[in-house]
Coordinates of C-alpha atoms in Angstrom, one line a residue:
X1 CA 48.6 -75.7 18.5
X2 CA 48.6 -78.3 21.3
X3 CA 45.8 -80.6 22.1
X4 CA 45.6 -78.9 25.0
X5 CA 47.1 -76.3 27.3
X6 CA 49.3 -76.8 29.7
X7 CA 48.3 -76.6 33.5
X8 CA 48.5 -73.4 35.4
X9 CA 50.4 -73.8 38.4
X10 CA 47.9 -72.9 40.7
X11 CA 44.7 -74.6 38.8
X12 CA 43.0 -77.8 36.7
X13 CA 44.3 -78.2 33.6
X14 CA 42.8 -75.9 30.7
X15 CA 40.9 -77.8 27.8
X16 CA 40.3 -76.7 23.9
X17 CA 36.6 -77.3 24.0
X18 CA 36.9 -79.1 20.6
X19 CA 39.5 -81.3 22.5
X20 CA 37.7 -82.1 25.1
X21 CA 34.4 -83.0 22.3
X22 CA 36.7 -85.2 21.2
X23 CA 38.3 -86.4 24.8
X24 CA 35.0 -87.2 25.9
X25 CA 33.5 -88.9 22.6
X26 CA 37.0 -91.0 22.7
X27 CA 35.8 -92.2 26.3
X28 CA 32.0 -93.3 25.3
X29 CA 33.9 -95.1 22.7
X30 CA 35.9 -97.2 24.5
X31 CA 33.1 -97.3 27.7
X32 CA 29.9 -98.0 26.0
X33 CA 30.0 -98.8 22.1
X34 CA 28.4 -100.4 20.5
X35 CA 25.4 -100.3 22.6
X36 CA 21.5 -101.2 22.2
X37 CA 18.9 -98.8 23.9
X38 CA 15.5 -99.1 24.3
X39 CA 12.9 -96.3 24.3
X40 CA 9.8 -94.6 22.9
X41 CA 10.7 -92.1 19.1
X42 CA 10.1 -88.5 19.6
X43 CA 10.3 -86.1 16.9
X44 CA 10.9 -88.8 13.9
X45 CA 11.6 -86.5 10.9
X46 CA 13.6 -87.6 7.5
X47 CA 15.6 -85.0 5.8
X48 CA 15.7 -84.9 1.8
X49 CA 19.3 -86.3 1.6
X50 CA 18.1 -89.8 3.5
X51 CA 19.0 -89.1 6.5
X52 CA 16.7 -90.0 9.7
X53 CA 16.8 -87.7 13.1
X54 CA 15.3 -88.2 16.3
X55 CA 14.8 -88.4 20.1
X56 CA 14.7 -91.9 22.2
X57 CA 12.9 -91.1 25.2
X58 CA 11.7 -93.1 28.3
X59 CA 10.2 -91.5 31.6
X60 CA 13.4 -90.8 33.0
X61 CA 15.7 -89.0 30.1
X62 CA 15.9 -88.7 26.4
X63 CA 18.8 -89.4 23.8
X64 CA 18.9 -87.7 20.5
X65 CA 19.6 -90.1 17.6
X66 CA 20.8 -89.9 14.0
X67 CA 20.4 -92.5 11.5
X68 CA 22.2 -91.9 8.0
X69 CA 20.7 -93.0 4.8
X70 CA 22.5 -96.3 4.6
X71 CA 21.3 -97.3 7.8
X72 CA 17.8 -95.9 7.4
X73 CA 17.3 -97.7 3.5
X74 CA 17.4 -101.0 5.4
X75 CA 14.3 -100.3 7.4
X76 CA 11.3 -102.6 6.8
X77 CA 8.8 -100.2 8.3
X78 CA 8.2 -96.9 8.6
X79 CA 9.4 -95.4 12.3
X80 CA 6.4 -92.9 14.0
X81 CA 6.6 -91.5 16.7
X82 CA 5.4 -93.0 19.7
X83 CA 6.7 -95.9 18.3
X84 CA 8.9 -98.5 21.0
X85 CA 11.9 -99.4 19.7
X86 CA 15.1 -100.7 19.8
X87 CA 18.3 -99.4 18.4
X88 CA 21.8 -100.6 18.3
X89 CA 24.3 -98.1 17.2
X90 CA 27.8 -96.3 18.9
X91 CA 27.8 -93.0 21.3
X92 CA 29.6 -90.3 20.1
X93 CA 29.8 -86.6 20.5
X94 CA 28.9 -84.2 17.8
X95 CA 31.2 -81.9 17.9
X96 CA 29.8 -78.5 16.2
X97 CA 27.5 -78.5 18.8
X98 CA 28.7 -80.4 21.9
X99 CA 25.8 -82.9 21.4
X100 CA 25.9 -86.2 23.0
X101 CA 23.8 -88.3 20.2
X102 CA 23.6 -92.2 19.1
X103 CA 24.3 -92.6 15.5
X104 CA 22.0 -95.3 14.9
X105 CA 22.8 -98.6 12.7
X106 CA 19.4 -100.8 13.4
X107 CA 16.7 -100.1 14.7
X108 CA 13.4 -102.9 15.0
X109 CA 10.2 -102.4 16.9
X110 CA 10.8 -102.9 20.5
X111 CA 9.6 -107.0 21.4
X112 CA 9.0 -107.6 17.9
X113 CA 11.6 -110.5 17.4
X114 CA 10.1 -113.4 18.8
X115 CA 6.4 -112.1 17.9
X116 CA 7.6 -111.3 14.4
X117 CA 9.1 -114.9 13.5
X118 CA 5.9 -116.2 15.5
X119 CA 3.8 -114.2 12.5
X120 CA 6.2 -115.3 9.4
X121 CA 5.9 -118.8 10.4
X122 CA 1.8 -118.6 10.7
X123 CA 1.8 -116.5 7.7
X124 CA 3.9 -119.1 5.4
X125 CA 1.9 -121.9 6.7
X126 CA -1.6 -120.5 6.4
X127 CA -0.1 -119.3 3.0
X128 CA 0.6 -123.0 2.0
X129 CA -3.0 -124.1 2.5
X130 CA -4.4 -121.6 -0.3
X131 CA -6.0 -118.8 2.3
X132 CA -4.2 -115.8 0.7
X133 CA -5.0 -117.5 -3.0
X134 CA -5.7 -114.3 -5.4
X135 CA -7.9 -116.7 -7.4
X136 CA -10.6 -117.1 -4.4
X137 CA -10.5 -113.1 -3.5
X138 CA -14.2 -111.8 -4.2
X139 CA -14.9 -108.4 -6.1
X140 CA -16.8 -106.2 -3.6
X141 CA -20.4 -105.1 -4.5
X142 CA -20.9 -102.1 -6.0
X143 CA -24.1 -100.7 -4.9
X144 CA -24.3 -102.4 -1.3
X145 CA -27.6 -102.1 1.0
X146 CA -26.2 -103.5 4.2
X147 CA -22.6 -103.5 5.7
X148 CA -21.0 -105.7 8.8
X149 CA -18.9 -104.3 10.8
X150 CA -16.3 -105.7 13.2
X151 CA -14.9 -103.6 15.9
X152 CA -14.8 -102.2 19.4
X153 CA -17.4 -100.4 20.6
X154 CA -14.8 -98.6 22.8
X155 CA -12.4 -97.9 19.1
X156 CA -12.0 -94.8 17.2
X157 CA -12.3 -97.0 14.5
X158 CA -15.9 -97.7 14.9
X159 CA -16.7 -93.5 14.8
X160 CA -14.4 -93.0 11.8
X161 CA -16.3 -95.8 9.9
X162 CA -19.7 -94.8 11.2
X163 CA -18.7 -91.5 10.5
X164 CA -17.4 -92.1 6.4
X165 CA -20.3 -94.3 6.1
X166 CA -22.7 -91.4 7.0
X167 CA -20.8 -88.9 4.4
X168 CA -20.8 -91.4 1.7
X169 CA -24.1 -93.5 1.8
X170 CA -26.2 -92.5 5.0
X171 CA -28.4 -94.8 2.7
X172 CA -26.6 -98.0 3.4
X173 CA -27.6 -100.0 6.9
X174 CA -24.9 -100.7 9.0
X175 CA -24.9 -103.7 11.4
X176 CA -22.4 -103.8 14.1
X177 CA -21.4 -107.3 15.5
X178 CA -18.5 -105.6 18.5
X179 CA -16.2 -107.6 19.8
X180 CA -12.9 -107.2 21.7
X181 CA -9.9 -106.0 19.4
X182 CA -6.7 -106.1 21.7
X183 CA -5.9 -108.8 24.3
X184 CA -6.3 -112.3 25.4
X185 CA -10.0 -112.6 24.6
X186 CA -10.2 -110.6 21.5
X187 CA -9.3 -113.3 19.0
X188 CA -12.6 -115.2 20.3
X189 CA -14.8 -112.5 20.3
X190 CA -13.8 -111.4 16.7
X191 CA -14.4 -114.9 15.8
X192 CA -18.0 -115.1 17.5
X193 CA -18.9 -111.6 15.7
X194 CA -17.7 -112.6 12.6
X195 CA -20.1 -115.9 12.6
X196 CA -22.7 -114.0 13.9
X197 CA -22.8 -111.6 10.9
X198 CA -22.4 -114.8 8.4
X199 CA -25.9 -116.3 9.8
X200 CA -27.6 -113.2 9.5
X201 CA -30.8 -112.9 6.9
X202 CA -30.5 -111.4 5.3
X203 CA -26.8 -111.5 5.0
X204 CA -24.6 -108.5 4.7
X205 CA -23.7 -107.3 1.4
X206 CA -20.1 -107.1 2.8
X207 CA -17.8 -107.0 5.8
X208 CA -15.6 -104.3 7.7
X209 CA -13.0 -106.1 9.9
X210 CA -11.2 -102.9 11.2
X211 CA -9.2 -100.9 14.2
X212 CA -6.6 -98.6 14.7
X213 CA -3.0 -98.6 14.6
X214 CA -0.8 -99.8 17.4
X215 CA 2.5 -102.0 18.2
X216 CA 2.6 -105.7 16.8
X217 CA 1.8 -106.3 20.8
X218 CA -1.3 -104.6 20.3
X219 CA -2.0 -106.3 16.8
X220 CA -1.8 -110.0 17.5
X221 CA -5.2 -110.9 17.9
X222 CA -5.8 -110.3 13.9
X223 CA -3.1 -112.6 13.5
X224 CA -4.9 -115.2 15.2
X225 CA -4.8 -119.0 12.9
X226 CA -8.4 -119.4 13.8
X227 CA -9.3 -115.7 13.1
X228 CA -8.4 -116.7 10.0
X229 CA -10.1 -119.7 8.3
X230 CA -13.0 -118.0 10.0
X231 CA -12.4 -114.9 7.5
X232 CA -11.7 -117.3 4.5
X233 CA -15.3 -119.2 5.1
X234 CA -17.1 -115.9 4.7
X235 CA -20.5 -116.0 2.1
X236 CA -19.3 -112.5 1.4
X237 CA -16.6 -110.3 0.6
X238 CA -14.6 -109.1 3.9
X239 CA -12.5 -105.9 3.9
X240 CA -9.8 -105.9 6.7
X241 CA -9.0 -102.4 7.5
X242 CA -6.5 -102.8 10.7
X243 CA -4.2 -100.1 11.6
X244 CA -2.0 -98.2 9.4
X245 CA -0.8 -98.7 6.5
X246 CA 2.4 -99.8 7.1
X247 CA 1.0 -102.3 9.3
X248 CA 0.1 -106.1 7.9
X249 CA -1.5 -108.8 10.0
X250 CA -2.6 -112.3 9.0
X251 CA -6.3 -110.8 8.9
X252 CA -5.2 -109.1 6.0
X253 CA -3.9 -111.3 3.9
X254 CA -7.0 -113.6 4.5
X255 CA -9.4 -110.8 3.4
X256 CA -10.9 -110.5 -0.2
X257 CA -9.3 -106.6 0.3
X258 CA -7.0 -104.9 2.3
X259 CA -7.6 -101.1 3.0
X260 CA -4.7 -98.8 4.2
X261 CA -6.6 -97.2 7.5
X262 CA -10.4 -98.4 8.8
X263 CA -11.7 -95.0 6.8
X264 CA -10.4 -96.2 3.9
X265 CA -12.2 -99.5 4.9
X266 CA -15.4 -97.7 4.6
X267 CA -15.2 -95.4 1.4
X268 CA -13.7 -98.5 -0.8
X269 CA -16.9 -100.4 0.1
X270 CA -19.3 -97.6 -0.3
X271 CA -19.9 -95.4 -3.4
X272 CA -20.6 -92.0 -2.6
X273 CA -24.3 -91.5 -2.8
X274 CA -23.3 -88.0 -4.5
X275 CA -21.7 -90.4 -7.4
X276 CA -24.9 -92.7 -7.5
X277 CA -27.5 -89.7 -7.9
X278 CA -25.1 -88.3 -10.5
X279 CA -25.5 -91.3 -12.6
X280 CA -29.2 -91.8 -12.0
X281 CA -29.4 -87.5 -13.0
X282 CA -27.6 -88.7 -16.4
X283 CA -29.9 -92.1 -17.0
X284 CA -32.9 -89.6 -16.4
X285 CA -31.4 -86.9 -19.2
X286 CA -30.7 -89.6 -21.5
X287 CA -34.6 -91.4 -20.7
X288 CA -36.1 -87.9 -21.6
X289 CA -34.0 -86.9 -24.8
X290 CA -34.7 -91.1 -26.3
X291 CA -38.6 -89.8 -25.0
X292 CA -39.0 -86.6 -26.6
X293 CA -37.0 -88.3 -30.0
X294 CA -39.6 -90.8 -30.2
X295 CA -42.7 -88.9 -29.5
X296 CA -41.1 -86.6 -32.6
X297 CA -41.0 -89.5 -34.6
X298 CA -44.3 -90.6 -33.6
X299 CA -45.8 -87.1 -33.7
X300 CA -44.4 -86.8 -37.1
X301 CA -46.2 -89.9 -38.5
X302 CA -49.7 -88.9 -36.9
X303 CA -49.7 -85.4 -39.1
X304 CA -48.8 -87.7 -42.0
X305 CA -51.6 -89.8 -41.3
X306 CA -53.9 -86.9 -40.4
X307 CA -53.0 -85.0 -43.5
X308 CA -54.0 -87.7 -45.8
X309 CA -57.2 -88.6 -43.5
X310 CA -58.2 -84.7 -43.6
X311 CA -57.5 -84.9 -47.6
X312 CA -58.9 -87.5 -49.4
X313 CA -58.7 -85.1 -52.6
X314 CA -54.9 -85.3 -52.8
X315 CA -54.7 -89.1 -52.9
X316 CA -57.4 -88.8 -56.2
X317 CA -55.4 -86.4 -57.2
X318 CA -52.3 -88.0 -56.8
X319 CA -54.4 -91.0 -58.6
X320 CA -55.7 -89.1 -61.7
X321 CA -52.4 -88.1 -62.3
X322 CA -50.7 -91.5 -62.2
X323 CA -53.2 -92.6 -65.0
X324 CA -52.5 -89.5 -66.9
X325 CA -48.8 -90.1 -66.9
X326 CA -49.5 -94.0 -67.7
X327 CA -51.5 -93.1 -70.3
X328 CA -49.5 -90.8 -71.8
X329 CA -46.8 -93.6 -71.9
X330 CA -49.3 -96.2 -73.5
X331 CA -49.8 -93.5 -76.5
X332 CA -46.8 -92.6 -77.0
X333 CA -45.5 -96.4 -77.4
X334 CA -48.5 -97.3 -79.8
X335 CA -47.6 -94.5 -82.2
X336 CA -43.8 -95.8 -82.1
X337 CA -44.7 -98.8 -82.7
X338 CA -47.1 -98.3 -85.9
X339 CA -44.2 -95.8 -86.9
X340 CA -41.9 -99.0 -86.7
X341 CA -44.4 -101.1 -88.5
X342 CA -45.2 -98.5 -91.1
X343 CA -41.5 -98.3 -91.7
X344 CA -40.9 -101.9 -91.8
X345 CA -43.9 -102.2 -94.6
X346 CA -42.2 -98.9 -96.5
X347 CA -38.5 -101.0 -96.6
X348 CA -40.6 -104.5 -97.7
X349 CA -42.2 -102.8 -100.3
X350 CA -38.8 -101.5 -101.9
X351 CA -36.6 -104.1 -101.2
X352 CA -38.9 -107.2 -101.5
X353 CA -39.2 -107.4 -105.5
X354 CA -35.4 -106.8 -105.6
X355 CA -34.9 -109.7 -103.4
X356 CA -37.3 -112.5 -104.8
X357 CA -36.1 -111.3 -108.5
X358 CA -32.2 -111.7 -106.8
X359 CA -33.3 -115.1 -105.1
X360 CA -34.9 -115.9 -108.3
X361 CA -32.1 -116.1 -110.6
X362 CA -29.9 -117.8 -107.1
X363 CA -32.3 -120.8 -107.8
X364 CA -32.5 -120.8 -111.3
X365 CA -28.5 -120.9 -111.7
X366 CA -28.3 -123.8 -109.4
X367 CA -30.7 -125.5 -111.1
X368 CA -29.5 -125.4 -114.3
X369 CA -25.8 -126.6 -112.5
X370 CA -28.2 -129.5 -111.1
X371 CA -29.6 -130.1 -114.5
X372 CA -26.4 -130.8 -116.1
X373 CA -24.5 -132.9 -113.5
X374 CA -28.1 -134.8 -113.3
X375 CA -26.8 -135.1 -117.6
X376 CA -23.5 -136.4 -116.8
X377 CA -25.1 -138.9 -115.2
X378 CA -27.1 -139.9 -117.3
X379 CA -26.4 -143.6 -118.4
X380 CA -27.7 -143.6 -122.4
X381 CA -24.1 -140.9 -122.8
X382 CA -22.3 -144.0 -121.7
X383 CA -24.1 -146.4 -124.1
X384 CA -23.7 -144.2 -126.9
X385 CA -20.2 -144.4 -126.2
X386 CA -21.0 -148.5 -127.6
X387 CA -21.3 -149.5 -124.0
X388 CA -24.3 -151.9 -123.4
X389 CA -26.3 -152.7 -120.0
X390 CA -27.1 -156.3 -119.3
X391 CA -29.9 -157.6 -117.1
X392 CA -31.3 -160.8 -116.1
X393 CA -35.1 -161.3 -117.6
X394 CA -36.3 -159.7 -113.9
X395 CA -34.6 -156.6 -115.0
X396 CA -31.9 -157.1 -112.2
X397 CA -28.5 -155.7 -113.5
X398 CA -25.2 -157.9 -114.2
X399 CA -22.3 -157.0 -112.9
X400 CA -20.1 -160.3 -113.1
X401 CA -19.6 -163.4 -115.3
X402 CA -20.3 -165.2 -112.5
X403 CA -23.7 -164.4 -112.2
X404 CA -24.5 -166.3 -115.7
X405 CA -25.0 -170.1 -116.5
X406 CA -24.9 -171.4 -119.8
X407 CA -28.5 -170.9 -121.2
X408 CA -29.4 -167.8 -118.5
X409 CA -31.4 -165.9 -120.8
X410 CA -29.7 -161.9 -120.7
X411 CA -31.1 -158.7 -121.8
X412 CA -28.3 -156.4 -123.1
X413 CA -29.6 -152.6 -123.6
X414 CA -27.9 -150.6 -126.2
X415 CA -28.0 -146.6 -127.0
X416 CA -31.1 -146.8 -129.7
X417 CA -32.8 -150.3 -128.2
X418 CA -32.3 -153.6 -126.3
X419 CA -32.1 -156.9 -127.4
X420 CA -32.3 -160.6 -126.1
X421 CA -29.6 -163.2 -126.1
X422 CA -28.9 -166.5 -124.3
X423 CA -25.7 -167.6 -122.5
X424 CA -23.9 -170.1 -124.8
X425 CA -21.1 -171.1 -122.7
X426 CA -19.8 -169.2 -119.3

């Protein structure tokens, strides 16, 4: 089949209505593509395959916009609606429907560019000088008594804090230091009513630094260079809760913690006062039970001391019988020990002539051996053997000629005498 049907001859020319789709989308093409609008998001959804659908809108007409999941994974926030933005993408015609629609490629908040590298650039800087330092970021206190806050008096912020605050711990005092939190003069005014709380006495326990959501436009003044140093000189912890929680500004990198929304400001620096008086209910269980233990210790003891007071009986009793059973023990270890002895005298008395008669004839064998090596030794066998003994006249023995002289007189004893001679000659 043709693209399209020939003229009549009496009329316009006849279109396929898919050829015309095309016809027309063929024209945008070539007219307008690629083109960058500018406009307000209506009806932002994002379908499970990736894909991102929905209307650009100004006061005078609307434009409905796809934006496939390639495109839409290189976001760097997350699109809202009412959010300004622009998009750059081509014009074409969807066909099944006859919808004209921009198929979106980019898309960037609307006056973000110059505003955005304006931020990166203060953020890298401040960043450099230590201010967003993890190591000087405070814990917050867990059981606060007094909360700053930093808002607008005019902000839903301040009644969603107020509000959360009076849920959680109506016990906790709130001081509010207001100040300005969009415009020219706001980045002033939060600095004045963040001193203000800092020289209070006594000081807050912690500070809320919080508003709502908005455009980076409507963001700057937490961004401020000055706003900033003046959150890092803080004496206590600062929680910056500023719009949404895709949205980051300078004041939140500064701060000792960042909450997602301004009510989440509030319930991360406040316990629930439910939570506290469950904790004091189990301290006050466990205080009775460690009470009631000890006065059953202690009751315990006083009937053991009564019971012996009121019974003076048992104790002698207790007494006797202890002297009884000692006594018994002191008896029965006399008569085992004069059974020990008796035995002992029974054994000596048997074996004792048996020994002395035994040790008798010991000695008397070894003294008769004594006797007659003492005879072996005896000199007078040697002299009967026609040995003689000599010794000079002061009965000193001679062993050697050369103890004798000529005339040394000598006394020479023999086996049945001794007689006297003189040296003739040595």
């Amino acid at each position: 089949m043709s693209e399209f049907l020939a003229p009549a001859a009496s009329g316009p020319r006849v279109w396929p209505v898919g050829a015309l789709c095309r016809a027309v989308g063929d024209a945008l093409d070539a007219r307008f593509n690629p083109v960058t609008v500018r406009g307000e998001i209506s009806g932002f959804s994002r379908a499970a395959s990736g894909h991102c659908y929905f209307s650009l809108k100004d006061e005078a007409g609307q434009l409905r916009c796809a934006m496939f999941r390639r495109a839409a994974s290189l976001l760097d926030f997350s699109p809202r609606d009412g959010d300004q933005v622009e998009v750059r993408g081509r014009l074409a015609v969807y066909e099944p429907r006859g919808d004209l629609q921009l198929v979106v490629e980019s898309l960037r908040r609307a006056g973000q560019g110059a505003l955005f590298e304006q931020f990166l650039q203060r953020k890298a800087r401040l960043e450099a000088e230590g201010l967003f330092d993890p190591s000087r970021k405070r814990a917050l206190p867990s059981m606060p008594r007094r909360i700053g806050l930093v808002t607008s008096l005019g902000a839903a912020a301040l009644h969603d804090v107020v509000t959360a605050l009076r849920r959680r711990a109506p016990h906790v005092e709130v001081v509010l230091a207001p100040a300005a939190v969009q415009g020219a003069q706001a980045p002033a005014e939060l600095v004045a009513a963040l001193r203000a709380l800092y020289v209070l006495q006594p000081v807050p326990d912690a500070i809320l630094l919080v508003r709502g959501g908005g455009s980076i436009e409507d963001l700057w003044a937490f961004n401020d260079e000055t706003l900033a140093r003046t959150i890092a000189q803080s004496p206590v912890p600062v929680v910056s809760g500023v719009g949404h929680e895709t949205d980051f500004t300078i004041a939140d990198f500064c701060a000792d913690l960042r909450a997602p929304t301004p009510t989440a400001a509030a319930e991360l620096v406040a316990a629930p006062q439910a939570l506290w008086l469950e904790a004091l209910g189990l301290i006050g269980e466990r205080l009775n039970d460690a009470l009631g233990a000890r006065l059953d210790v202690l009751g315990q003891r006083l009937d053991l001391a009564a019971g012996r007071l009121g019974r003076p009986s048992g104790m002698v009793a207790r007494q006797r019988l202890g002297l009884a059973h000692q006594a018994q023990r002191l008896h029965y270890a006399v008569l085992s020990k004069t059974e020990r002895l008796s035995q002992a005298r029974l054994v000596l008395q048997t074996d004792l002539p048996l020994k002395l008669g035994r040790s008798l004839a010991q000695r008397s064998e070894r003294l008769e051996r004594v006797a007659m090596r003492l005879q072996l030794l005896d000199p007078a066998l040697v002299l009967q053997r026609g040995y003689a003994w000599l010794a000079d006249p002061a009965g000193r023995a001679i062993t050697s000629a050369r103890q004798l002289a000529p005339g040394d007189a000598v006394r020479a004893r023999l086996a049945d005498g001794a007689v006297d001679m003189t040296v003739d000659r040595g």
